[in-house]
Amino acid sequence: MEKQAELNLDFLNEFCRGDKKKMAAYMNTFLESFPEQIQLIQLAASDGKSTELNILLHSLKPQVIFVGLTSVQALIEKIELESVQESAPQNIPILISHLEGAAERSIDAIKHTLVTLT
């Protein structure tokens, strides 16, 4: 059985002051852009564009923190760290693959959570 994505809604709940409609709106907005952002990250990584990869990762990180995707946040931080180390470029494709899986699980977790919020 595949592991469920970690989803910690504490920050979002506090930010929205418990307003479930606002929380759902932010989560839906995130879901609209998240898959495309993952695709752009995949493309930058496969093309060896490390600067672009880091910019994309850096811009995605606050968004995943906002919606409480702790496992995705940890992967982004690991990829950022590995991408600046010249000795570890071979690790990037593996980490991107893990990020893809985490993204899919995260999308499912958010959709499941949205059902309970609305």
PDB file of C-alpha atoms in Angstrom, residues 75-116:
ATOM      1  CA  LEU A  75      12.339  16.930  -0.783  1.00  0.00           C
ATOM      2  CA  ILE A  76      12.566  20.433  -2.231  1.00  0.00           C
ATOM      3  CA  GLU A  77      15.117  21.380   0.401  1.00  0.00           C
ATOM      4  CA  LYS A  78      17.132  18.229  -0.300  1.00  0.00           C
ATOM      5  CA  ILE A  79      17.115  18.868  -4.054  1.00  0.00           C
ATOM      6  CA  GLU A  80      18.164  22.487  -3.487  1.00  0.00           C
ATOM      7  CA  LEU A  81      21.040  21.319  -1.328  1.00  0.00           C
ATOM      8  CA  GLU A  82      22.143  18.592  -3.737  1.00  0.00           C
ATOM      9  CA  SER A  83      21.941  20.870  -6.777  1.00  0.00           C
ATOM     10  CA  VAL A  84      24.575  23.241  -5.422  1.00  0.00           C
ATOM     11  CA  GLN A  85      27.002  20.444  -4.609  1.00  0.00           C
ATOM     12  CA  GLU A  86      29.131  19.570  -7.609  1.00  0.00           C
ATOM     13  CA  SER A  87      29.762  16.091  -6.227  1.00  0.00           C
ATOM     14  CA  ALA A  88      26.082  15.111  -6.238  1.00  0.00           C
ATOM     15  CA  PRO A  89      24.490  15.883  -9.651  1.00  0.00           C
ATOM     16  CA  GLN A  90      23.703  12.192 -10.192  1.00  0.00           C
ATOM     17  CA  ASN A  91      21.352  12.337  -7.194  1.00  0.00           C
ATOM     18  CA  ILE A  92      19.114  14.986  -8.768  1.00  0.00           C
ATOM     19  CA  PRO A  93      17.158  12.674 -11.146  1.00  0.00           C
ATOM     20  CA  ILE A  94      16.466  10.253  -8.292  1.00  0.00           C
ATOM     21  CA  LEU A  95      15.295  13.078  -6.032  1.00  0.00           C
ATOM     22  CA  ILE A  96      13.130  14.541  -8.808  1.00  0.00           C
ATOM     23  CA  SER A  97      11.542  11.113  -9.200  1.00  0.00           C
ATOM     24  CA  HIS A  98      10.795  11.069  -5.467  1.00  0.00           C
ATOM     25  CA  LEU A  99       9.374  14.591  -5.783  1.00  0.00           C
ATOM     26  CA  GLU A 100       7.059  13.443  -8.586  1.00  0.00           C
ATOM     27  CA  GLY A 101       5.715  10.635  -6.406  1.00  0.00           C
ATOM     28  CA  ALA A 102       5.326  12.930  -3.417  1.00  0.00           C
ATOM     29  CA  ALA A 103       3.506  15.451  -5.618  1.00  0.00           C
ATOM     30  CA  GLU A 104       1.016  12.817  -6.788  1.00  0.00           C
ATOM     31  CA  ARG A 105       0.366  11.650  -3.218  1.00  0.00           C
ATOM     32  CA  SER A 106       0.049  15.277  -2.107  1.00  0.00           C
ATOM     33  CA  ILE A 107      -2.514  16.071  -4.774  1.00  0.00           C
ATOM     34  CA  ASP A 108      -4.548  13.061  -3.662  1.00  0.00           C
ATOM     35  CA  ALA A 109      -4.256  14.094   0.002  1.00  0.00           C
ATOM     36  CA  ILE A 110      -5.350  17.652  -0.749  1.00  0.00           C
ATOM     37  CA  LYS A 111      -8.304  16.462  -2.831  1.00  0.00           C
ATOM     38  CA  HIS A 112      -9.326  14.106  -0.042  1.00  0.00           C
ATOM     39  CA  THR A 113      -9.047  16.928   2.486  1.00  0.00           C
ATOM     40  CA  LEU A 114     -11.069  19.259   0.289  1.00  0.00           C
ATOM     41  CA  VAL A 115     -13.968  16.817   0.430  1.00  0.00           C
ATOM     42  CA  THR A 116     -13.980  17.120   4.208  1.00  0.00           C
TER      43      THR A 116
END
